[in-house]
Coordinates of C-alpha atoms and ligand atoms in Angstrom, one line a residue:
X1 CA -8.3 18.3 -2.0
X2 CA -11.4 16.9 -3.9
X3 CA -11.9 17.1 -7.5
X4 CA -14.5 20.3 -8.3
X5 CA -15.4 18.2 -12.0
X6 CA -17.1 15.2 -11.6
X7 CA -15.7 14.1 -14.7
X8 CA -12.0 14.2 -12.9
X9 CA -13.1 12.9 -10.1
X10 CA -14.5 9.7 -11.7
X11 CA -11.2 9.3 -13.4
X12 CA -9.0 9.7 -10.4
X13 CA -11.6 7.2 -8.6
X14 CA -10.5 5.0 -11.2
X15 CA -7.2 4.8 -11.4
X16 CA -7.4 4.8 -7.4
X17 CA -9.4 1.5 -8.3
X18 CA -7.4 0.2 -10.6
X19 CA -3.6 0.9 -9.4
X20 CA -4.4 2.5 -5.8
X21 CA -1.2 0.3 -4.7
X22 CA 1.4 2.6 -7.6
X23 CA 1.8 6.0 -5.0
X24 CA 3.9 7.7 -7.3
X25 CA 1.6 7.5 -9.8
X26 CA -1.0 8.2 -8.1
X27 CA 0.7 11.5 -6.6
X28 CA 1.2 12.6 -10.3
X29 CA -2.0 11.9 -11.8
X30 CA -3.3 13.6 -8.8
X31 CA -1.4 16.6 -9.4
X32 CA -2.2 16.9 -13.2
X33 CA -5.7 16.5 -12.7
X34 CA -5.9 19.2 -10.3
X35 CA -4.3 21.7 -12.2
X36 CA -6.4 20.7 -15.8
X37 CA -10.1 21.2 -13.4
X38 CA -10.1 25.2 -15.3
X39 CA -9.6 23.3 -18.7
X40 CA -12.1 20.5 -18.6
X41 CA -14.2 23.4 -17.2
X42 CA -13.8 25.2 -20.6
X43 CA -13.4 22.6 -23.1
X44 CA -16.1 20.0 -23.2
X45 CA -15.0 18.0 -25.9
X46 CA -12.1 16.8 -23.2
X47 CA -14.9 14.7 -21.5
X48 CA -16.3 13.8 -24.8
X49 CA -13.5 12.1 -26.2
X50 CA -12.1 10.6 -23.1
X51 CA -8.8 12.0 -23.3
X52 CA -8.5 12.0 -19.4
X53 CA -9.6 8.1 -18.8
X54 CA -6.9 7.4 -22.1
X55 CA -4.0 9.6 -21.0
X56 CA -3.9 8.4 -17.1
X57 CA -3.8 4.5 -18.9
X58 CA -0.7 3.6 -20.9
X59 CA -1.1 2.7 -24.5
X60 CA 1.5 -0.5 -23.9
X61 CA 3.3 -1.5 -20.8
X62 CA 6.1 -4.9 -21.3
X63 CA 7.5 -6.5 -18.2
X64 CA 10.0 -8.5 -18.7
X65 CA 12.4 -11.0 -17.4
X66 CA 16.6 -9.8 -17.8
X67 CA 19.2 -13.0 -16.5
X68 CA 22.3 -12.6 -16.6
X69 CA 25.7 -14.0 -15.6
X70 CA 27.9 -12.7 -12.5
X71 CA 31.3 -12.3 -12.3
X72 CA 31.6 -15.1 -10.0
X73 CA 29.2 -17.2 -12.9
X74 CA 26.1 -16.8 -10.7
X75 CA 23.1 -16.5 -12.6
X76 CA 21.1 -13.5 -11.3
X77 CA 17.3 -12.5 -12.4
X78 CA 16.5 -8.8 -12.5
X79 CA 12.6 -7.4 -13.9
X80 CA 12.5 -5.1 -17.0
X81 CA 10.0 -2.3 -17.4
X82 CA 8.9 -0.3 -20.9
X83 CA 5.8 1.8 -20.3
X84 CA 5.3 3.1 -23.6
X85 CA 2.8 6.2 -22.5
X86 CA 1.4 7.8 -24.8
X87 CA 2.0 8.2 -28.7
X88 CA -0.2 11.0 -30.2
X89 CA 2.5 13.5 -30.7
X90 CA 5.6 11.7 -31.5
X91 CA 7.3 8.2 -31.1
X92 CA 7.7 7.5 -27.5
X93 CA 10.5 9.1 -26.0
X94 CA 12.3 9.1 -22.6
X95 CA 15.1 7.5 -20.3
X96 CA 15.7 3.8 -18.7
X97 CA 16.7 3.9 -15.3
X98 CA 18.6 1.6 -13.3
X99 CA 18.1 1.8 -9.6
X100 CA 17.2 -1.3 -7.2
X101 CA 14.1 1.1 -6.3
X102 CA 12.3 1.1 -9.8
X103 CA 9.0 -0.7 -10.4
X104 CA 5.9 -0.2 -12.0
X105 CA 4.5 2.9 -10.3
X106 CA 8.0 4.5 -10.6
X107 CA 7.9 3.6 -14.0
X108 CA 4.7 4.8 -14.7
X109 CA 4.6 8.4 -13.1
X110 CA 8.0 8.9 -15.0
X111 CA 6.1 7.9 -18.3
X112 CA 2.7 9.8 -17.7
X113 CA 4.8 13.0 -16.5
X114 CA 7.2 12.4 -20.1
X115 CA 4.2 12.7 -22.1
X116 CA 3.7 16.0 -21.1
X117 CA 6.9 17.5 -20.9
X118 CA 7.7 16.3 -24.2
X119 CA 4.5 17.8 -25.5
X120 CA 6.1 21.1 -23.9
X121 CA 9.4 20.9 -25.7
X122 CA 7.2 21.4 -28.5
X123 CA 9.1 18.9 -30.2
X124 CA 7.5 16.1 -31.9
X125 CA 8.0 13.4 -29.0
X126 CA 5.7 11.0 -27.3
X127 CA 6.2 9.7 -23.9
X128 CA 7.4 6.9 -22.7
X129 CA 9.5 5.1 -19.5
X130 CA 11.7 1.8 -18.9
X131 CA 14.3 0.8 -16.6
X132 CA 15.1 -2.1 -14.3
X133 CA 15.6 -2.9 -10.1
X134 CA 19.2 -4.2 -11.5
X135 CA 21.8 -2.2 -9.0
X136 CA 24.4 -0.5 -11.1
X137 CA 26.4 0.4 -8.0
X138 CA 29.3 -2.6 -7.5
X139 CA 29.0 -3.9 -10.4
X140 CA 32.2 -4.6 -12.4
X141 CA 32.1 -3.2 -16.7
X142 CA 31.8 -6.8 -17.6
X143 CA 28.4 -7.0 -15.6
X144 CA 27.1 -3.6 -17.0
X145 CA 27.7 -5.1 -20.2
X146 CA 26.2 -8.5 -19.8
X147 CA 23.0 -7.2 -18.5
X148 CA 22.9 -4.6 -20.6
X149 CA 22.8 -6.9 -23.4
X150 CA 20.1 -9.3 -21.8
X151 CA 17.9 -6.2 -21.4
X152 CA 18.0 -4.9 -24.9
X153 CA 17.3 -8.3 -25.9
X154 CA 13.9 -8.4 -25.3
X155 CA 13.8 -4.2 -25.6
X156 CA 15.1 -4.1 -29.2
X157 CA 11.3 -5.9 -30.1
X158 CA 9.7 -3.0 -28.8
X159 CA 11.8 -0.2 -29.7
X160 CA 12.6 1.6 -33.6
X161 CA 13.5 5.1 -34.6
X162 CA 10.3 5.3 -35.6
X163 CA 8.7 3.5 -32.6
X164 CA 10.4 4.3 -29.4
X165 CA 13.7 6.0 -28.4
X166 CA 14.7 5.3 -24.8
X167 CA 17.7 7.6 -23.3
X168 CA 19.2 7.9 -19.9
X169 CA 18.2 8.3 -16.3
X170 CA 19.6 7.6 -13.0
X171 CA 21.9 4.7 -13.2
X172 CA 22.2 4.9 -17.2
X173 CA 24.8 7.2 -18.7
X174 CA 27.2 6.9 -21.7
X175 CA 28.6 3.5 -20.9
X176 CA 25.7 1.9 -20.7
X177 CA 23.9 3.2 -23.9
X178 CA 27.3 2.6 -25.3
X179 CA 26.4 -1.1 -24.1
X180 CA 23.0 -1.1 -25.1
X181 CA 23.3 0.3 -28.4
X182 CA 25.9 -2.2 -29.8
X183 CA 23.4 -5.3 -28.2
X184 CA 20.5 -3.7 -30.3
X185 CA 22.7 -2.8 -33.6
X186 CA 24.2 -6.8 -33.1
X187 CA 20.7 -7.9 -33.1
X188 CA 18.7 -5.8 -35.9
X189 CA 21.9 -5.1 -38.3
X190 CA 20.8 -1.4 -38.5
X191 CA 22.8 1.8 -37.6
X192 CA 19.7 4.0 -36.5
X193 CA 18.8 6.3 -34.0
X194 CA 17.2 4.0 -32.1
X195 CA 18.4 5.6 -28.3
X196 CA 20.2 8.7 -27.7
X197 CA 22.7 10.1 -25.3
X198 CA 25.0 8.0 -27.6
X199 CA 29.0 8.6 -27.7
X200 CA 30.1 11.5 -29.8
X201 CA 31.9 8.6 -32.0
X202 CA 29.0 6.8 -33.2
X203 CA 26.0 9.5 -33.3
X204 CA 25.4 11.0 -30.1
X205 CA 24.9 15.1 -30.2
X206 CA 27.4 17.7 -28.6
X207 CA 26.0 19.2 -25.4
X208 CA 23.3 16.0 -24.8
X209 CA 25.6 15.1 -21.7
X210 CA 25.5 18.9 -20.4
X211 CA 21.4 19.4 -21.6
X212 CA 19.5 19.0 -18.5
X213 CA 21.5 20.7 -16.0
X214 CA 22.4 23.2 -18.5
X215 CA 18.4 23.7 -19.5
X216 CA 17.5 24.1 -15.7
X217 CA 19.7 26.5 -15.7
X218 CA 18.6 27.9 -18.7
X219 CA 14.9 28.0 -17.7
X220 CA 15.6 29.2 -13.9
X221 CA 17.8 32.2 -15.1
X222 CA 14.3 33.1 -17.4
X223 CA 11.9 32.4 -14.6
X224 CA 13.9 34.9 -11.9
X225 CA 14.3 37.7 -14.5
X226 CA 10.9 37.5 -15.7
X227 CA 8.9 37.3 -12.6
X228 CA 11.9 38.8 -9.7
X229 CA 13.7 41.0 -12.3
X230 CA 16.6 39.2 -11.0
X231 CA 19.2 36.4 -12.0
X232 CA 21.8 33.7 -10.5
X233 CA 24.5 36.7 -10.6
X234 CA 26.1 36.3 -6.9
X235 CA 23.5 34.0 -5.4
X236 CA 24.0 31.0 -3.2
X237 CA 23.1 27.9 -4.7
X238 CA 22.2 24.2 -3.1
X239 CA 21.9 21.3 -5.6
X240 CA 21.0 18.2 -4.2
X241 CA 22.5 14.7 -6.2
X242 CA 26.0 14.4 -8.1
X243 CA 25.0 12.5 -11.1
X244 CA 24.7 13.9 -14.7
X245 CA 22.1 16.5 -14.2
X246 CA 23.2 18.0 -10.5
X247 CA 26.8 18.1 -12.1
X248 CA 25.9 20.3 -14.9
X249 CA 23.2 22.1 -13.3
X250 CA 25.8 23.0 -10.8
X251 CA 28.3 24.0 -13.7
X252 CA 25.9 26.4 -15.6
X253 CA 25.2 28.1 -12.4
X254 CA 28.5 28.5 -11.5
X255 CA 29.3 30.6 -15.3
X256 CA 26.2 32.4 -14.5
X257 CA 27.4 34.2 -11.4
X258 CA 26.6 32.0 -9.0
X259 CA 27.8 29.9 -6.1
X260 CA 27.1 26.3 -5.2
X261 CA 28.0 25.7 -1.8
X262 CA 26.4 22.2 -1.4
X263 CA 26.1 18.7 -3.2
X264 CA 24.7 15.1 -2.7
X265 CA 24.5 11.3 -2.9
X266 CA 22.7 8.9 -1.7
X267 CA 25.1 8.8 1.0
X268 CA 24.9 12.7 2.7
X269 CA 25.9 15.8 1.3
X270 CA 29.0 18.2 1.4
X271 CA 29.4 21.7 1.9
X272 CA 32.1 23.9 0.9
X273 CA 31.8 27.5 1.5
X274 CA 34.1 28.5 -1.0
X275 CA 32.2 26.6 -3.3
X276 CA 31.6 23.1 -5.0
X277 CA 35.1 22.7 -6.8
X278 CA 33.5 21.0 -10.0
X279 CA 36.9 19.7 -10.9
X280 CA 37.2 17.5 -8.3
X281 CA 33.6 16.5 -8.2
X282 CA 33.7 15.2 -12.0
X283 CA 36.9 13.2 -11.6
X284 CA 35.1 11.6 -8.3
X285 CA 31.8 10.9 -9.5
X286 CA 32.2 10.3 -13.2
X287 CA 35.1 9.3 -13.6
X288 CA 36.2 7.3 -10.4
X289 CA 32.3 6.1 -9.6
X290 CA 33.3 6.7 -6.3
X291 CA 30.9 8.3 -2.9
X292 CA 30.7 11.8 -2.6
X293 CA 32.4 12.1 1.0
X294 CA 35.9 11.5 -0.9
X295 CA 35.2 14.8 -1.7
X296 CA 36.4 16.4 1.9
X297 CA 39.9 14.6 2.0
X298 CA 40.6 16.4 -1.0
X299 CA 39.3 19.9 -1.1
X300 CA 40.0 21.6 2.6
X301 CA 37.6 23.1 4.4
X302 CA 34.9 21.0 3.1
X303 CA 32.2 19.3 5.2
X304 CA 30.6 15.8 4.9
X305 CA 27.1 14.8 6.8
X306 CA 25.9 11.8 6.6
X307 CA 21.9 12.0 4.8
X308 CA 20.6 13.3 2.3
X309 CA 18.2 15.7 3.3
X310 CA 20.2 18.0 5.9
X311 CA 21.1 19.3 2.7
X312 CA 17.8 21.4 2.6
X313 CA 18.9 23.4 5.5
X314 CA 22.0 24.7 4.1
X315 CA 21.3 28.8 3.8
X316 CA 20.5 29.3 -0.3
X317 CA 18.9 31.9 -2.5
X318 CA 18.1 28.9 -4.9
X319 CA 17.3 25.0 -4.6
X320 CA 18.2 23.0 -7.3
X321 CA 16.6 19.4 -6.3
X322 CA 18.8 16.9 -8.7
X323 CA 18.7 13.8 -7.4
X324 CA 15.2 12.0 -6.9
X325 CA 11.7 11.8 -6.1
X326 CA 9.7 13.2 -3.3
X327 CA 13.7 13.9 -1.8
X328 CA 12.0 17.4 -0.9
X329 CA 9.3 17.3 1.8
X330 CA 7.3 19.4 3.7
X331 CA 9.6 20.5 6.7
X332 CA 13.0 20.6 4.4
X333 CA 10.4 23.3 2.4
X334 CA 9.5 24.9 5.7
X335 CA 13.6 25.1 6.6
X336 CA 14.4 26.5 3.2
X337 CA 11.7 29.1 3.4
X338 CA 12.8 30.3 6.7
X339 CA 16.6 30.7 5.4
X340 CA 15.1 33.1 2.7
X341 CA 14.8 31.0 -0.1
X342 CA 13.9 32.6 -3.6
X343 CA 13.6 30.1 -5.9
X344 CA 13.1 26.3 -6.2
X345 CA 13.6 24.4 -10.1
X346 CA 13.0 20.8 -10.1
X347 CA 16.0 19.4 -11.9
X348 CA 14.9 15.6 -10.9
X349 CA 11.4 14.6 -11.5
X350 CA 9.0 15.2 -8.9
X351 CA 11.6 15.8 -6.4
X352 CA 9.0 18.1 -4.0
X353 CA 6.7 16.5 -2.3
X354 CA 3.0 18.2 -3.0
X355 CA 3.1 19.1 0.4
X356 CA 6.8 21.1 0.0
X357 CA 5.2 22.9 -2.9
X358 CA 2.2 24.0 -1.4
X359 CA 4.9 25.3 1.2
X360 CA 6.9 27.1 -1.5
X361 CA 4.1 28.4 -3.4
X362 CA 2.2 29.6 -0.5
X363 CA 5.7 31.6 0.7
X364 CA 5.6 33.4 -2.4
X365 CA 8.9 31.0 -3.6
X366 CA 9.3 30.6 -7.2
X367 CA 8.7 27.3 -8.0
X368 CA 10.0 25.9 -11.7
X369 CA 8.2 22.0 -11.8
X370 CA 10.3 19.2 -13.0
X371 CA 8.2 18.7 -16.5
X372 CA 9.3 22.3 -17.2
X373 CA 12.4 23.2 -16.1
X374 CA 14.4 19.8 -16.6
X375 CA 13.4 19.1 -20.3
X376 CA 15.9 20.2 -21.8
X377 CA 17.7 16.6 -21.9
X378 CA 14.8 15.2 -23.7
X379 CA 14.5 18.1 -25.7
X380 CA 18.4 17.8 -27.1
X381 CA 17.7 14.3 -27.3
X382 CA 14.8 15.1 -29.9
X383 CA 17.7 17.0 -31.4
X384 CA 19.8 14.0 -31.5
X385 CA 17.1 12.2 -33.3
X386 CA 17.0 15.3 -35.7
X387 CA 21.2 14.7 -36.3
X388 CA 20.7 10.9 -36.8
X389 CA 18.2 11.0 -39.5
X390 CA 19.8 13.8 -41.3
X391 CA 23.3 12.2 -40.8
X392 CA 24.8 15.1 -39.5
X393 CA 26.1 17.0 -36.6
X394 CA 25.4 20.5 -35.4
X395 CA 28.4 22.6 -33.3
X396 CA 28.3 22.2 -29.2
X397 CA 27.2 26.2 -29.6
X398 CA 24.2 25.2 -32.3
X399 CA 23.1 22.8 -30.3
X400 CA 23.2 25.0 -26.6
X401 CA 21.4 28.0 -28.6
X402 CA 18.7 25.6 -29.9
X403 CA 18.1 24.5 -26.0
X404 CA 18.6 27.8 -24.2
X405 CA 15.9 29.5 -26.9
X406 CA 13.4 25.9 -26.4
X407 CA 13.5 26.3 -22.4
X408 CA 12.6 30.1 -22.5
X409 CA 10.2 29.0 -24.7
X410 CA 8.8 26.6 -22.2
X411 CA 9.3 28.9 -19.6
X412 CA 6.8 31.6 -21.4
X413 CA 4.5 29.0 -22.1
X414 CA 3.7 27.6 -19.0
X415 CA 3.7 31.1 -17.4
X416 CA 1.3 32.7 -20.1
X417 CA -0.7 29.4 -19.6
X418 CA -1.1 29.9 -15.7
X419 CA -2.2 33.2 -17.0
X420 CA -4.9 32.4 -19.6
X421 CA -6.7 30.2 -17.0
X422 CA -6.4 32.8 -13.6
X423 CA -3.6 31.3 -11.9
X424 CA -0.7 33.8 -12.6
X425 CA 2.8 32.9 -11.7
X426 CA 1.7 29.1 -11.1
X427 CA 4.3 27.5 -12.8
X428 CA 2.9 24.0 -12.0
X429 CA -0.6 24.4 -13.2
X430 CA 1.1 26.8 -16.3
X431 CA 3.0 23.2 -17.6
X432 CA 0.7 20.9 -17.0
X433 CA -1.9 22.9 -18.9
X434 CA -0.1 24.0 -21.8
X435 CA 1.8 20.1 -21.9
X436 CA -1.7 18.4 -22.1
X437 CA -3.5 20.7 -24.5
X438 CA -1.5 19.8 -27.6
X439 CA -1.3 16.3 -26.4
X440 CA -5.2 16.4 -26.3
X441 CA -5.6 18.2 -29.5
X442 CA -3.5 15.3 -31.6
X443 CA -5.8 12.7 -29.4
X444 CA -9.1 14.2 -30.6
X445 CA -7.8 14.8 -34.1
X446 CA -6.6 10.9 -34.1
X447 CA -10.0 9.5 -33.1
X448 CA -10.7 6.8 -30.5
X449 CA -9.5 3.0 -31.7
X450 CA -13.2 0.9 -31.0
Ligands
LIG1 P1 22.4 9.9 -12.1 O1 22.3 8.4 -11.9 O2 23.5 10.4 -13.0 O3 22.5 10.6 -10.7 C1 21.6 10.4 -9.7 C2 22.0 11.2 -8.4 O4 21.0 11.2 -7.5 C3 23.2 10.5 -7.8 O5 23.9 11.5 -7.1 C4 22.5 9.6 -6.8 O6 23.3 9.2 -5.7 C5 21.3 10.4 -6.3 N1 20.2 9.5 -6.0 C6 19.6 8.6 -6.8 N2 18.7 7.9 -6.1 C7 18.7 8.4 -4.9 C8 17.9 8.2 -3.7 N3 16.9 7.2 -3.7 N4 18.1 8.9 -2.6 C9 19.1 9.9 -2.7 N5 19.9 10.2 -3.7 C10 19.7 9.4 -4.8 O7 21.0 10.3 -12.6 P2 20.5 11.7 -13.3 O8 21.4 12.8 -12.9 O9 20.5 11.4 -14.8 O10 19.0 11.8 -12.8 C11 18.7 12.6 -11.7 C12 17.2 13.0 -11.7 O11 17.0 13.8 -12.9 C13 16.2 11.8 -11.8 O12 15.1 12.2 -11.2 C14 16.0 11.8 -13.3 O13 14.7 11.2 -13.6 C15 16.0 13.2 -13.7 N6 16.2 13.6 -15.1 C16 17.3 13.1 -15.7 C17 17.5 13.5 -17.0 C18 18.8 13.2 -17.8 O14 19.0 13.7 -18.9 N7 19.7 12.4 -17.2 C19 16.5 14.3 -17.8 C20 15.4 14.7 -17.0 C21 15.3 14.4 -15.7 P3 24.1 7.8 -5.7 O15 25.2 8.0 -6.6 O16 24.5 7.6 -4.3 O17 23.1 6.8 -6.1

């Protein structure tokens, strides 16, 4: 699809120019610009104050070199990422990942898409992104910590309470924040907020581990009873991944009626008709680290295929993609749609390929995008940054009313948004729109830096 404003086009031009080799940036830049062409048609003072050309360029980005030592005293070099996005609402927020995968357009998409999903929290967050191609997966706790504590070496110069406050993502949980948190407090002698998804014994907030899932949960429940009348009461659920935000996703669906029949990991997927014991799953994935496919010696009945994305023709009333980006494409859409699919929420980011959501959308699916209906981990992590500088802690239930009432909040905003600019029910233009326009309404206010 071409651009129908010159103006975007000339910006999508160049950042094609400028980082045509980062496809996952491009792909989300694409897909934000699309959906803003009824704004910059409105607004002109968009195009006069360049807040396109500055949003789609990071303020900062630090690369950075992270050695470490082995277990068998090897000396291994991984790369280190910060993208600090975009500041005009908030200090930069958002996770580090871990995953031999990451580089700079990974990064980068994960930043610009932060930026406005924190803007739709309507918490006062900025976005930002880091992470590593170190492999978490193998490694002993004494080589977590060791390169955990090269990384935060060079991170703690970049990073404050007041500055930037990185959290989790795939291949980062409690232990390593654990890890990185007593590297940074060792090197700056401060006891700050300085990165959340902390332990419970040293400042981290009840219900952060549980947020995400939870929130998707929280925001999909919204989504089907405002626009189906309906709810997950006694439907069929798929969640693709195992790691922290498929677990709990998979949790709150199950108290709210529903049935997961299928998981995944990087490995394949298993399906157990009598559905996902979450028992078992937890001790095997969070506690034991261990592949998902363990899962079928010890639950009968249960199936294991080999691959993750056989998972998407599993029968399902809803998809709850948890795992990755673009693990959704086109014909996994097409075989979900054809088993009578009703509704799709993004729990990773940019799981769907635009080509699956095109799919989705165009079958009448509803379709809750990733910026929307998985922020509610950054959003209780905002809430974590809340607890630190008051020195305080709110109950698990304070904290899980505060996120259910922010994600129907983001739910009606996106969805009154799509509204507002003639494209009802569009859930995807709905978050883009209403994440950039407070976003571009601090940047105009701020002025431009000459
Ligand atoms: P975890 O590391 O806890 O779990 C990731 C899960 O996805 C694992 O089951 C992993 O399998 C699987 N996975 C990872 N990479 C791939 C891949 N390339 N192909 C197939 N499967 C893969 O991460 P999270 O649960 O924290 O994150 C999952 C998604 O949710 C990510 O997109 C993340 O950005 C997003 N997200 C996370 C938030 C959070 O609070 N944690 C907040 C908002 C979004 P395996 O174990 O085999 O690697």
């Amino acid at each position: 699809m071409s651009f129908q404003s010159s103006y975007l086009a000339k910006v999508y031009e160049q950042v094609e120019k400028r980082d045509g080799t980062e496809k996952e940036f491009l792909q989300a830049v694409r897909e934000v610009l699309e959906s803003l062409e009824p704004v910059v048609a409105q607004d002109p003072s968009i195009e006069k104050w360049g807040i396109m050309e500055r949003l789609v360029e990071p303020e900062r980005i630090i690369t950075f070199r992270i050695s470490w030592v082995d277990d068998n005293g090897q000396v291994q070099v991984n790369r280190g990422y910060r993208v600090q996005f975009n500041s005009a609402i908030g200090p930069y927020k958002g996770g580090l990942r871990l995953h031999p995968s990451v580089n700079l357009s990974v990064i980068k998409f994960l930043g610009f898409e932060q930026t406005f999903k924190n803007s739709l929290t309507g918490l006062p967050i900025g976005g930002g992104k880091g992470g590593s191609d170190f492999d978490p997966k193998g490694k002993s706790d004494q080589e977590i910590m060791r390169f955990c504590q090269s990384f935060m070496t060079e991170l703690a110069k970049h990073i404050g309470a007041d500055t930037d406050v990185p959290a989790g993502d795939i291949g980062v949980g409690a232990r390593e924040i654990g890890f990185l948190y007593g590297q940074y407090k060792r090197l700056r002698n401060e006891f700050t907020g300085v990165l959340t998804g902390k332990g419970l014994t040293y400042g981290g907030s009840l219900a952060r581990k549980q947020a995400t899932g939870y929130g998707l949960c929280y925001f999909t429940q919204e989504m089907l009873s405002c626009m189906k009348n309906d709810s997950f009461a006694g439907k069929c659920v798929v969640v693709s991944g195992s790691g922290n935000v498929a677990i709990y996703a998979a949790e709150k669906a199950t108290t709210l009626g529903a049935k997961v029949v299928a998981m995944s990991d990087s490995s394949g997927y298993v399906y157990d008709a009598n559905g996902i014991n979450l028992d078992v799953m937890k001790q095997i994935k969070e506690v034991e680290r261990a592949r998902i496919s363990e899962y079928v010696s010890r639950v009968e009945g249960a199936t294991f295929t080999p691959g993750c994305k056989g998972i998407w023709t599993i029968p399902c009333d809803i998809a709850l993609p948890c795992a990755t980006q673009n693990e959704l494409d086109e014909e996994s859409a097409k075989a979900l749609v054809a088993n009578g699919v009703m509704a799709v929420a993004e729990g990773a980011n940019m799981p769907s390929t635009p080509e699956a959501i095109a799919v989705l959308q165009s079958n009448g699916v509803l379709f809750g995008p990733a910026k929307a209906a998985n922020a509610g981990g950054v959003a209780t992590s905002a809430l974590e940054m809340s607890q630190n500088s008051m020195r305080y802690s709110w109950s698990f239930e304070e904290v899980d009313n505060k996120l259910h009432g922010i994600m129907v909040g983001i739910f009606h905003n996106a969805f009154n948004a799509a509204e507002k600019y003639g494209m009802a029910g569009n859930l995807v233009a709905g978050a883009n729109i209403a994440g950039f326009e407070k976003v571009a309404q601090s940047m105009i206010a701020q002025g431009v830096a000459y």
